mmCIF file of C-alpha atoms and ligand atoms in Angstrom:
data_model
loop_
_atom_site.group_PDB
_atom_site.id
_atom_site.type_symbol
_atom_site.label_atom_id
_atom_site.label_comp_id
_atom_site.label_asym_id
_atom_site.label_seq_id
_atom_site.Cartn_x
_atom_site.Cartn_y
_atom_site.Cartn_z
ATOM 1 C CA UNK G 1 -165.125 209.919 -30.241
ATOM 2 C CA UNK G 2 -165.770 206.271 -29.457
ATOM 3 C CA UNK G 3 -164.856 203.706 -32.076
ATOM 4 C CA UNK G 4 -165.368 199.949 -32.121
ATOM 5 C CA UNK G 5 -162.677 198.054 -33.984
ATOM 6 C CA UNK G 6 -163.655 194.512 -34.823
ATOM 7 C CA UNK G 7 -160.534 192.500 -35.545
ATOM 8 C CA UNK G 8 -158.283 195.015 -33.782
ATOM 9 C CA UNK G 9 -155.793 192.316 -32.798
ATOM 10 C CA UNK G 10 -154.945 191.432 -36.395
ATOM 11 C CA UNK G 11 -152.439 192.889 -38.828
ATOM 12 C CA UNK G 12 -154.228 195.947 -40.220
ATOM 13 C CA UNK G 13 -156.641 196.300 -37.289
ATOM 14 C CA UNK G 14 -153.841 196.592 -34.736
ATOM 15 C CA UNK G 15 -152.193 199.400 -36.712
ATOM 16 C CA UNK G 16 -155.584 201.140 -36.895
ATOM 17 C CA UNK G 17 -156.085 200.879 -33.129
ATOM 18 C CA UNK G 18 -152.739 202.558 -32.570
ATOM 19 C CA UNK G 19 -153.562 205.396 -34.965
ATOM 20 C CA UNK G 20 -157.018 206.040 -33.467
ATOM 21 C CA UNK G 21 -155.622 206.078 -29.917
ATOM 22 C CA UNK G 22 -152.988 208.578 -31.082
ATOM 23 C CA UNK G 23 -155.731 210.772 -32.553
ATOM 24 C CA UNK G 24 -157.571 210.857 -29.242
ATOM 25 C CA UNK G 25 -160.364 208.333 -29.863
ATOM 26 C CA UNK G 26 -161.676 205.955 -27.231
ATOM 27 C CA UNK G 27 -161.169 202.589 -28.833
ATOM 28 C CA UNK G 28 -162.866 199.292 -27.989
ATOM 29 C CA UNK G 29 -161.520 196.166 -29.664
ATOM 30 C CA UNK G 30 -163.594 193.039 -30.278
ATOM 31 C CA UNK G 31 -161.554 190.083 -31.481
ATOM 32 C CA UNK G 32 -161.755 186.298 -31.096
ATOM 33 C CA UNK G 33 -157.953 185.991 -31.393
ATOM 34 C CA UNK G 34 -158.360 183.313 -34.078
ATOM 35 C CA UNK G 35 -155.772 185.150 -36.162
ATOM 36 C CA UNK G 36 -154.774 188.054 -33.936
ATOM 37 C CA UNK G 37 -152.622 188.589 -30.869
ATOM 38 C CA UNK G 38 -153.663 190.097 -27.561
ATOM 39 C CA UNK G 39 -150.306 191.854 -27.209
ATOM 40 C CA UNK G 40 -150.857 193.641 -30.523
ATOM 41 C CA UNK G 41 -153.841 195.516 -29.067
ATOM 42 C CA UNK G 42 -152.576 198.899 -27.933
ATOM 43 C CA UNK G 43 -155.981 199.977 -26.586
ATOM 44 C CA UNK G 44 -157.242 199.559 -23.040
ATOM 45 C CA UNK G 45 -160.623 198.108 -23.829
ATOM 46 C CA UNK G 46 -160.452 194.624 -25.225
ATOM 47 C CA UNK G 47 -163.345 192.190 -25.540
ATOM 48 C CA UNK G 48 -162.523 188.584 -26.384
ATOM 49 C CA UNK G 49 -165.471 187.208 -28.270
ATOM 50 C CA UNK G 50 -167.151 185.989 -31.399
ATOM 51 C CA UNK G 51 -168.732 188.398 -33.854
ATOM 52 C CA UNK G 52 -171.540 185.883 -34.365
ATOM 53 C CA UNK G 53 -172.480 186.031 -30.666
ATOM 54 C CA UNK G 54 -175.624 188.186 -30.836
ATOM 55 C CA UNK G 55 -176.048 188.588 -27.086
ATOM 56 C CA UNK G 56 -172.415 189.714 -26.770
ATOM 57 C CA UNK G 57 -172.920 192.267 -29.543
ATOM 58 C CA UNK G 58 -176.066 193.526 -27.840
ATOM 59 C CA UNK G 59 -174.145 193.903 -24.594
ATOM 60 C CA UNK G 60 -171.232 195.766 -26.200
ATOM 61 C CA UNK G 61 -173.461 198.133 -28.156
ATOM 62 C CA UNK G 62 -175.742 198.607 -25.123
ATOM 63 C CA UNK G 63 -172.834 199.615 -22.901
ATOM 64 C CA UNK G 64 -171.214 202.090 -25.313
ATOM 65 C CA UNK G 65 -172.208 204.893 -27.651
ATOM 66 C CA UNK G 66 -170.045 204.254 -30.655
ATOM 67 C CA UNK G 67 -169.550 207.045 -33.174
ATOM 68 C CA UNK G 68 -168.141 204.592 -35.670
ATOM 69 C CA UNK G 69 -167.348 200.945 -36.300
ATOM 70 C CA UNK G 70 -164.483 199.498 -38.338
ATOM 71 C CA UNK G 71 -164.439 195.851 -39.334
ATOM 72 C CA UNK G 72 -161.142 194.060 -39.996
ATOM 73 C CA UNK G 73 -162.104 190.569 -38.793
ATOM 74 C CA UNK G 74 -161.984 188.564 -42.011
ATOM 75 C CA UNK G 75 -160.467 185.360 -43.174
ATOM 76 C CA UNK G 76 -158.143 186.334 -46.013
ATOM 77 C CA UNK G 77 -156.795 183.278 -47.812
ATOM 78 C CA UNK G 78 -158.133 182.916 -51.321
ATOM 79 C CA UNK G 79 -157.082 179.265 -51.698
ATOM 80 C CA UNK G 80 -158.639 178.280 -48.395
ATOM 81 C CA UNK G 81 -161.874 180.029 -49.417
ATOM 82 C CA UNK G 82 -162.085 177.729 -52.449
ATOM 83 C CA UNK G 83 -161.495 174.608 -50.333
ATOM 84 C CA UNK G 84 -163.783 175.664 -47.483
ATOM 85 C CA UNK G 85 -166.301 178.260 -48.714
ATOM 86 C CA UNK G 86 -168.593 177.676 -45.708
ATOM 87 C CA UNK G 87 -165.897 179.047 -43.412
ATOM 88 C CA UNK G 88 -165.665 182.208 -45.528
ATOM 89 C CA UNK G 89 -169.370 182.844 -46.006
ATOM 90 C CA UNK G 90 -170.026 182.186 -42.292
ATOM 91 C CA UNK G 91 -167.302 184.489 -41.025
ATOM 92 C CA UNK G 92 -166.955 187.140 -43.699
ATOM 93 C CA UNK G 93 -170.622 187.453 -44.688
ATOM 94 C CA UNK G 94 -172.964 186.068 -42.026
ATOM 95 C CA UNK G 95 -171.046 187.425 -39.032
ATOM 96 C CA UNK G 96 -170.654 190.788 -40.759
ATOM 97 C CA UNK G 97 -174.429 190.882 -41.083
ATOM 98 C CA UNK G 98 -174.701 190.162 -37.334
ATOM 99 C CA UNK G 99 -172.538 193.227 -36.734
ATOM 100 C CA UNK G 100 -174.577 195.407 -39.101
ATOM 101 C CA UNK G 101 -177.840 194.312 -37.499
ATOM 102 C CA UNK G 102 -176.506 195.195 -34.058
ATOM 103 C CA UNK G 103 -175.475 198.599 -35.406
ATOM 104 C CA UNK G 104 -178.945 199.187 -36.858
ATOM 105 C CA UNK G 105 -180.645 198.036 -33.636
ATOM 106 C CA UNK G 106 -178.497 200.422 -31.581
ATOM 107 C CA UNK G 107 -178.644 203.284 -34.103
ATOM 108 C CA UNK G 108 -174.923 203.372 -34.821
ATOM 109 C CA UNK G 109 -174.723 204.747 -38.346
ATOM 110 C CA UNK G 110 -171.075 205.001 -39.358
ATOM 111 C CA UNK G 111 -169.233 201.994 -40.680
ATOM 112 C CA UNK G 112 -165.898 201.436 -42.406
ATOM 113 C CA UNK G 113 -165.634 198.138 -44.225
ATOM 114 C CA UNK G 114 -162.416 196.405 -45.270
ATOM 115 C CA UNK G 115 -163.041 195.265 -48.823
ATOM 116 C CA UNK G 116 -160.591 194.010 -51.390
ATOM 117 C CA UNK G 117 -159.371 194.188 -54.977
ATOM 118 C CA UNK G 118 -160.550 190.556 -55.204
ATOM 119 C CA UNK G 119 -164.104 191.834 -55.830
ATOM 120 C CA UNK G 120 -163.004 192.765 -59.371
ATOM 121 C CA UNK G 121 -161.795 189.316 -60.393
ATOM 122 C CA UNK G 122 -159.718 189.082 -63.562
ATOM 123 C CA UNK G 123 -159.280 192.734 -64.586
ATOM 124 C CA UNK G 124 -160.655 193.906 -67.918
ATOM 125 C CA UNK G 125 -158.665 197.140 -67.628
ATOM 126 C CA UNK G 126 -155.738 198.316 -65.489
ATOM 127 C CA UNK G 127 -155.403 200.505 -63.448
ATOM 128 C CA UNK G 128 -158.631 199.462 -61.761
ATOM 129 C CA UNK G 129 -161.039 202.236 -60.873
ATOM 130 C CA UNK G 130 -164.093 201.962 -58.629
ATOM 131 C CA UNK G 131 -166.476 201.426 -61.546
ATOM 132 C CA UNK G 132 -164.534 198.484 -62.958
ATOM 133 C CA UNK G 133 -166.908 195.479 -63.346
ATOM 134 C CA UNK G 134 -167.212 193.304 -60.238
ATOM 135 C CA UNK G 135 -166.702 189.700 -61.163
ATOM 136 C CA UNK G 136 -165.032 187.953 -58.208
ATOM 137 C CA UNK G 137 -163.633 184.530 -59.052
ATOM 138 C CA UNK G 138 -163.424 182.930 -55.603
ATOM 139 C CA UNK G 139 -165.531 182.697 -52.417
ATOM 140 C CA UNK G 140 -163.284 185.206 -50.624
ATOM 141 C CA UNK G 141 -163.919 187.901 -53.231
ATOM 142 C CA UNK G 142 -167.573 186.960 -53.662
ATOM 143 C CA UNK G 143 -168.217 187.244 -49.917
ATOM 144 C CA UNK G 144 -166.645 190.708 -49.795
ATOM 145 C CA UNK G 145 -168.706 191.839 -52.775
ATOM 146 C CA UNK G 146 -171.880 190.434 -51.156
ATOM 147 C CA UNK G 147 -171.228 192.574 -48.091
ATOM 148 C CA UNK G 148 -170.595 195.637 -50.256
ATOM 149 C CA UNK G 149 -173.990 195.132 -51.885
ATOM 150 C CA UNK G 150 -175.597 194.478 -48.505
ATOM 151 C CA UNK G 151 -174.213 197.807 -47.337
ATOM 152 C CA UNK G 152 -175.827 199.643 -50.245
ATOM 153 C CA UNK G 153 -179.185 198.109 -49.280
ATOM 154 C CA UNK G 154 -178.727 198.873 -45.575
ATOM 155 C CA UNK G 155 -177.983 202.499 -46.396
ATOM 156 C CA UNK G 156 -181.203 202.884 -48.398
ATOM 157 C CA UNK G 157 -183.382 201.016 -45.895
ATOM 158 C CA UNK G 158 -181.835 201.865 -42.511
ATOM 159 C CA UNK G 159 -179.660 204.916 -43.148
ATOM 160 C CA UNK G 160 -176.459 203.070 -42.216
ATOM 161 C CA UNK G 161 -173.635 204.962 -43.899
ATOM 162 C CA UNK G 162 -170.646 202.898 -44.927
ATOM 163 C CA UNK G 163 -167.318 203.613 -46.557
ATOM 164 C CA UNK G 164 -166.040 200.554 -48.382
ATOM 165 C CA UNK G 165 -162.283 200.491 -48.810
ATOM 166 C CA UNK G 166 -160.897 198.091 -51.378
ATOM 167 C CA UNK G 167 -157.344 197.229 -50.398
ATOM 168 C CA UNK G 168 -154.858 196.220 -53.011
ATOM 169 C CA UNK G 169 -151.750 194.526 -51.502
ATOM 170 C CA UNK G 170 -151.431 195.622 -47.879
ATOM 171 C CA UNK G 171 -147.827 195.362 -46.711
ATOM 172 C CA UNK G 172 -145.186 196.949 -44.497
ATOM 173 C CA UNK G 173 -145.219 197.504 -40.764
ATOM 174 C CA UNK G 174 -145.595 200.229 -38.159
ATOM 175 C CA UNK G 175 -142.847 202.785 -38.963
ATOM 176 C CA UNK G 176 -142.110 202.948 -35.198
ATOM 177 C CA UNK G 177 -141.496 199.207 -35.113
ATOM 178 C CA UNK G 178 -144.170 198.329 -32.550
ATOM 179 C CA UNK G 179 -146.462 196.302 -34.823
ATOM 180 C CA UNK G 180 -146.248 194.216 -37.961
ATOM 181 C CA UNK G 181 -147.564 191.305 -39.957
ATOM 182 C CA UNK G 182 -147.902 187.986 -38.060
ATOM 183 C CA UNK G 183 -150.062 185.697 -40.160
ATOM 184 C CA UNK G 184 -150.050 182.015 -39.312
ATOM 185 C CA UNK G 185 -149.524 180.531 -41.842
ATOM 186 C CA UNK G 186 -147.967 183.397 -43.780
ATOM 187 C CA UNK G 187 -148.991 183.452 -47.442
ATOM 188 C CA UNK G 188 -148.100 187.004 -48.502
ATOM 189 C CA UNK G 189 -145.157 187.744 -50.716
ATOM 190 C CA UNK G 190 -143.242 190.430 -48.815
ATOM 191 C CA UNK G 191 -143.118 188.713 -45.386
ATOM 192 C CA UNK G 192 -142.240 185.419 -47.069
ATOM 193 C CA UNK G 193 -139.403 187.027 -49.027
ATOM 194 C CA UNK G 194 -138.089 188.598 -45.825
ATOM 195 C CA UNK G 195 -138.334 185.302 -43.952
ATOM 196 C CA UNK G 196 -136.183 183.821 -46.713
ATOM 197 C CA UNK G 197 -133.721 186.707 -46.172
ATOM 198 C CA UNK G 198 -133.597 186.245 -42.393
ATOM 199 C CA UNK G 199 -133.167 182.478 -42.661
ATOM 200 C CA UNK G 200 -136.551 181.554 -41.188
ATOM 201 C CA UNK G 201 -137.320 179.929 -44.541
ATOM 202 C CA UNK G 202 -134.896 178.273 -46.938
ATOM 203 C CA UNK G 203 -136.160 180.084 -50.049
ATOM 204 C CA UNK G 204 -138.981 181.957 -51.739
ATOM 205 C CA UNK G 205 -140.936 180.268 -54.500
ATOM 206 C CA UNK G 206 -142.021 182.512 -57.377
ATOM 207 C CA UNK G 207 -145.487 181.442 -58.477
ATOM 208 C CA UNK G 208 -145.175 181.659 -62.244
ATOM 209 C CA UNK G 209 -142.628 183.466 -64.430
ATOM 210 C CA UNK G 210 -144.504 183.142 -67.720
ATOM 211 C CA UNK G 211 -147.061 185.915 -67.299
ATOM 212 C CA UNK G 212 -147.535 188.608 -69.902
ATOM 213 C CA UNK G 213 -145.476 191.175 -67.954
ATOM 214 C CA UNK G 214 -141.992 192.597 -68.655
ATOM 215 C CA UNK G 215 -140.150 190.045 -66.470
ATOM 216 C CA UNK G 216 -142.835 187.358 -66.611
ATOM 217 C CA UNK G 217 -143.812 187.595 -62.910
ATOM 218 C CA UNK G 218 -147.059 188.999 -61.524
ATOM 219 C CA UNK G 219 -147.420 192.713 -60.882
ATOM 220 C CA UNK G 220 -149.147 193.988 -57.728
ATOM 221 C CA UNK G 221 -149.812 197.341 -56.087
ATOM 222 C CA UNK G 222 -148.238 197.229 -52.603
ATOM 223 C CA UNK G 223 -149.703 199.746 -50.200
ATOM 224 C CA UNK G 224 -148.183 200.500 -46.797
ATOM 225 C CA UNK G 225 -150.347 199.530 -43.830
ATOM 226 C CA UNK G 226 -149.840 202.993 -42.312
ATOM 227 C CA UNK G 227 -151.201 204.597 -45.488
ATOM 228 C CA UNK G 228 -154.188 202.244 -45.423
ATOM 229 C CA UNK G 229 -154.919 203.261 -41.846
ATOM 230 C CA UNK G 230 -154.676 206.929 -42.740
ATOM 231 C CA UNK G 231 -157.317 206.334 -45.436
ATOM 232 C CA UNK G 232 -159.606 204.791 -42.785
ATOM 233 C CA UNK G 233 -159.118 207.832 -40.598
ATOM 234 C CA UNK G 234 -160.021 210.154 -43.471
ATOM 235 C CA UNK G 235 -163.048 207.995 -44.299
ATOM 236 C CA UNK G 236 -164.232 208.275 -40.711
ATOM 237 C CA UNK G 237 -163.823 212.058 -40.848
ATOM 238 C CA UNK G 238 -165.880 212.090 -44.016
ATOM 239 C CA UNK G 239 -168.714 210.198 -42.312
ATOM 240 C CA UNK G 240 -168.548 212.397 -39.216
ATOM 241 C CA UNK G 241 -168.639 215.538 -41.354
ATOM 242 C CA UNK G 242 -171.741 214.345 -43.212
ATOM 243 C CA UNK G 243 -169.972 213.453 -46.437
ATOM 244 C CA UNK G 244 -171.817 210.126 -46.726
ATOM 245 C CA UNK G 245 -170.704 206.654 -47.669
ATOM 246 C CA UNK G 246 -168.926 205.438 -50.764
ATOM 247 C CA UNK G 247 -166.406 203.032 -52.215
ATOM 248 C CA UNK G 248 -162.701 203.724 -52.693
ATOM 249 C CA UNK G 249 -159.838 201.733 -54.190
ATOM 250 C CA UNK G 250 -156.672 201.968 -52.118
ATOM 251 C CA UNK G 251 -153.308 201.458 -53.770
ATOM 252 C CA UNK G 252 -150.303 203.491 -54.851
ATOM 253 C CA UNK G 253 -151.024 203.201 -58.522
ATOM 254 C CA UNK G 254 -147.520 201.734 -58.960
ATOM 255 C CA UNK G 255 -147.148 198.119 -59.914
ATOM 256 C CA UNK G 256 -144.138 196.032 -58.870
ATOM 257 C CA UNK G 257 -143.420 192.546 -60.126
ATOM 258 C CA UNK G 258 -142.628 189.635 -57.817
ATOM 259 C CA UNK G 259 -139.064 189.719 -59.189
ATOM 260 C CA UNK G 260 -138.769 193.462 -58.454
ATOM 261 C CA UNK G 261 -139.944 192.883 -54.877
ATOM 262 C CA UNK G 262 -137.249 190.243 -54.417
ATOM 263 C CA UNK G 263 -134.591 192.552 -55.904
ATOM 264 C CA UNK G 264 -135.606 195.423 -53.613
ATOM 265 C CA UNK G 265 -135.579 193.042 -50.631
ATOM 266 C CA UNK G 266 -132.014 191.963 -51.514
ATOM 267 C CA UNK G 267 -130.908 195.598 -51.550
ATOM 268 C CA UNK G 268 -132.727 196.580 -48.360
ATOM 269 C CA UNK G 269 -131.634 193.553 -46.329
ATOM 270 C CA UNK G 270 -128.172 193.061 -47.823
ATOM 271 C CA UNK G 271 -128.899 189.326 -47.617
ATOM 272 C CA UNK G 272 -128.880 186.579 -50.175
ATOM 273 C CA UNK G 273 -132.386 185.362 -50.986
ATOM 274 C CA UNK G 274 -132.716 181.955 -52.597
ATOM 275 C CA UNK G 275 -135.383 181.912 -55.294
ATOM 276 C CA UNK G 276 -137.127 178.826 -56.642
ATOM 277 C CA UNK G 277 -139.359 178.822 -59.681
ATOM 278 C CA UNK G 278 -142.831 177.373 -59.083
ATOM 279 C CA UNK G 279 -146.099 176.870 -60.902
ATOM 280 C CA UNK G 280 -148.642 179.635 -61.294
ATOM 281 C CA UNK G 281 -150.991 179.913 -58.329
ATOM 282 C CA UNK G 282 -154.579 179.373 -59.514
ATOM 283 C CA UNK G 283 -156.616 182.567 -59.732
ATOM 284 C CA UNK G 284 -153.661 185.000 -59.835
ATOM 285 C CA UNK G 285 -154.232 187.758 -62.426
ATOM 286 C CA UNK G 286 -151.067 188.980 -64.166
ATOM 287 C CA UNK G 287 -151.498 192.592 -63.119
ATOM 288 C CA UNK G 288 -153.491 194.285 -60.334
ATOM 289 C CA UNK G 289 -152.913 198.016 -59.978
ATOM 290 C CA UNK G 290 -155.292 200.508 -58.381
ATOM 291 C CA UNK G 291 -156.612 203.731 -59.768
ATOM 292 C CA UNK G 292 -156.935 205.559 -56.425
ATOM 293 C CA UNK G 293 -157.737 208.992 -57.770
ATOM 294 C CA UNK G 294 -161.114 209.011 -56.076
ATOM 295 C CA UNK G 295 -159.572 208.438 -52.629
ATOM 296 C CA UNK G 296 -157.048 211.177 -53.342
ATOM 297 C CA UNK G 297 -159.573 213.760 -54.485
ATOM 298 C CA UNK G 298 -162.585 212.902 -52.308
ATOM 299 C CA UNK G 299 -160.860 211.801 -49.096
ATOM 300 C CA UNK G 300 -157.756 213.963 -49.496
ATOM 301 C CA UNK G 301 -155.602 210.848 -49.155
ATOM 302 C CA UNK G 302 -151.914 210.936 -50.105
ATOM 303 C CA UNK G 303 -149.903 207.789 -49.418
ATOM 304 C CA UNK G 304 -146.700 208.711 -47.522
ATOM 305 C CA UNK G 305 -144.807 205.474 -48.126
ATOM 306 C CA UNK G 306 -145.193 205.010 -51.857
ATOM 307 C CA UNK G 307 -141.547 203.990 -52.158
ATOM 308 C CA UNK G 308 -141.268 200.179 -52.156
ATOM 309 C CA UNK G 309 -137.830 200.222 -50.478
ATOM 310 C CA UNK G 310 -139.219 202.110 -47.467
ATOM 311 C CA UNK G 311 -142.120 199.697 -47.181
ATOM 312 C CA UNK G 312 -139.798 196.690 -47.356
ATOM 313 C CA UNK G 313 -137.438 198.324 -44.857
ATOM 314 C CA UNK G 314 -140.254 198.707 -42.304
ATOM 315 C CA UNK G 315 -141.300 195.090 -42.840
ATOM 316 C CA UNK G 316 -137.651 194.004 -42.488
ATOM 317 C CA UNK G 317 -137.252 195.822 -39.167
ATOM 318 C CA UNK G 318 -140.318 193.916 -37.965
ATOM 319 C CA UNK G 319 -138.972 190.602 -39.278
ATOM 320 C CA UNK G 320 -135.671 191.123 -37.441
ATOM 321 C CA UNK G 321 -137.109 192.647 -34.264
HETATM 322 N N1 LIG L 1 -146.309 185.118 -54.617
HETATM 323 C C1 LIG L 1 -145.230 184.317 -54.951
HETATM 324 N N2 LIG L 1 -144.722 183.488 -54.004
HETATM 325 C C2 LIG L 1 -145.221 183.395 -52.736
HETATM 326 C C3 LIG L 1 -146.327 184.230 -52.399
HETATM 327 C C4 LIG L 1 -146.839 185.082 -53.358
HETATM 328 O O1 LIG L 1 -144.738 184.367 -56.076
HETATM 329 O O2 LIG L 1 -144.716 182.601 -51.930
HETATM 330 C C5 LIG L 1 -146.860 186.034 -55.629
HETATM 331 C C6 LIG L 1 -148.334 185.788 -55.926
HETATM 332 O O3 LIG L 1 -148.478 184.795 -56.928
HETATM 333 C C7 LIG L 1 -148.781 187.170 -56.378
HETATM 334 C C8 LIG L 1 -147.902 188.117 -55.567
HETATM 335 O O4 LIG L 1 -146.796 187.334 -55.119
HETATM 336 O O5 LIG L 1 -148.495 187.365 -57.735
HETATM 337 C C9 LIG L 1 -148.600 188.686 -54.370
HETATM 338 O O6 LIG L 1 -149.202 187.627 -53.649
HETATM 339 P P1 LIG L 1 -149.795 187.801 -52.205
HETATM 340 O O7 LIG L 1 -150.268 186.440 -51.755
HETATM 341 O O8 LIG L 1 -148.821 188.518 -51.334
HETATM 342 O O9 LIG L 1 -151.041 188.779 -52.388
HETATM 343 P P2 LIG L 1 -152.311 188.689 -53.382
HETATM 344 O O10 LIG L 1 -151.919 189.426 -54.634
HETATM 345 O O11 LIG L 1 -152.646 187.255 -53.600
HETATM 346 O O12 LIG L 1 -153.354 189.417 -52.615
#
C-alpha cells in the first residue's frame, strides 16, 4: 500500500513513517522542514516542499497512487496561535484544504487527520468523550475543529473518508531509541522536565499550583507516541476494510498532575530536578482526560505504554542519547 505522510519529518509523523515502513507500506513524505528534521525521515521517498504549493501537490498526486494520506504538518503552539492567528489559519486550515482538494481531484479517498483535545475547550465533563461539546478557546483549537467540520462536508459531497484522531498529550519516544521529540522551542512538559534533569535547563516552572485538583497542579492524559501511531495504523485498516470515517479521542484515560510527572521523572532519571512555581498559563483547563472507549471498541486499540514511568523512561533515553 502507498501512503503519503505530510509532516513526516516531525515528532509524531516521523514515528508514523517508521511504523508504516515496518508494516510493509511504501511511504512518501512531504515536509517543508519548518519544524521537522530530514534525518528523522526513515523512508526513502522524501519531498521537500510546501503544502500550499498546488502545482507540487498536483505533481506528487499525479506521480503516485496513494491508498491513504496522513497529515501531521501543523503548527502546535496554543499561545503563538493567539498572538499570530493568521499563521495558524493559513497553515493548519487553508493548506489542509489544499491537500484535501488535491486528494479529491486525484480520487484519493482515505485520510487520517491529526486533531486535538483543544477542540473541546474548557471541559464541561471529564473524561471527555467524542460527543463532548466542541467549544475551542484559541485559534489553534478552532482551526482544528474547522478542518474536522470541513471533513464531514467533504465526505458527504465528494466521498472522501476521513478518520479524525483527537490527541490528548502526546509524549514519549520511539521505544528503540531511534526517534524522539525535538521541538524548537520546546514547550511541552515532559521534555522540559527531562531537560531540567539532564542539565540542559536550570529548572522547570510549574504553571499554576492553585487549580482545583488534589495537588493543585493541572492534570493531563499523557499518551505514548508509539500508541498514537498504532491507532493511526488501525484507523487506516478500518478505512481500507470499508469501515468508513469517524472521530476518536486518543488518551489513556489516566490523568497525571504536573507534580506527579515531575516526581516520576525524578525516580526514572535518578536526578535532582529544580522546580519553580509560576503563574497559571492562560487557557489551561485544570483537567483534561480522554474517554477513549470508542477507539478501543471500534478500532481495537489498546495502548501498550499506559504506564507513565515507561513513557518517561523512553523520553529520557532520547534526551540522553
Ligand atoms: N506545564 C508546566 N510547565 C511547563 C510546561 C507545561 O507546568 O514548562 C504544564 C501546563 O500548564 C499543562 C501541562 O504541563 O498543565 C501540560 O502542558 P503541555 O504544554 O505539555 O501540553 P498541553 O496540555 O498544553 O497540550
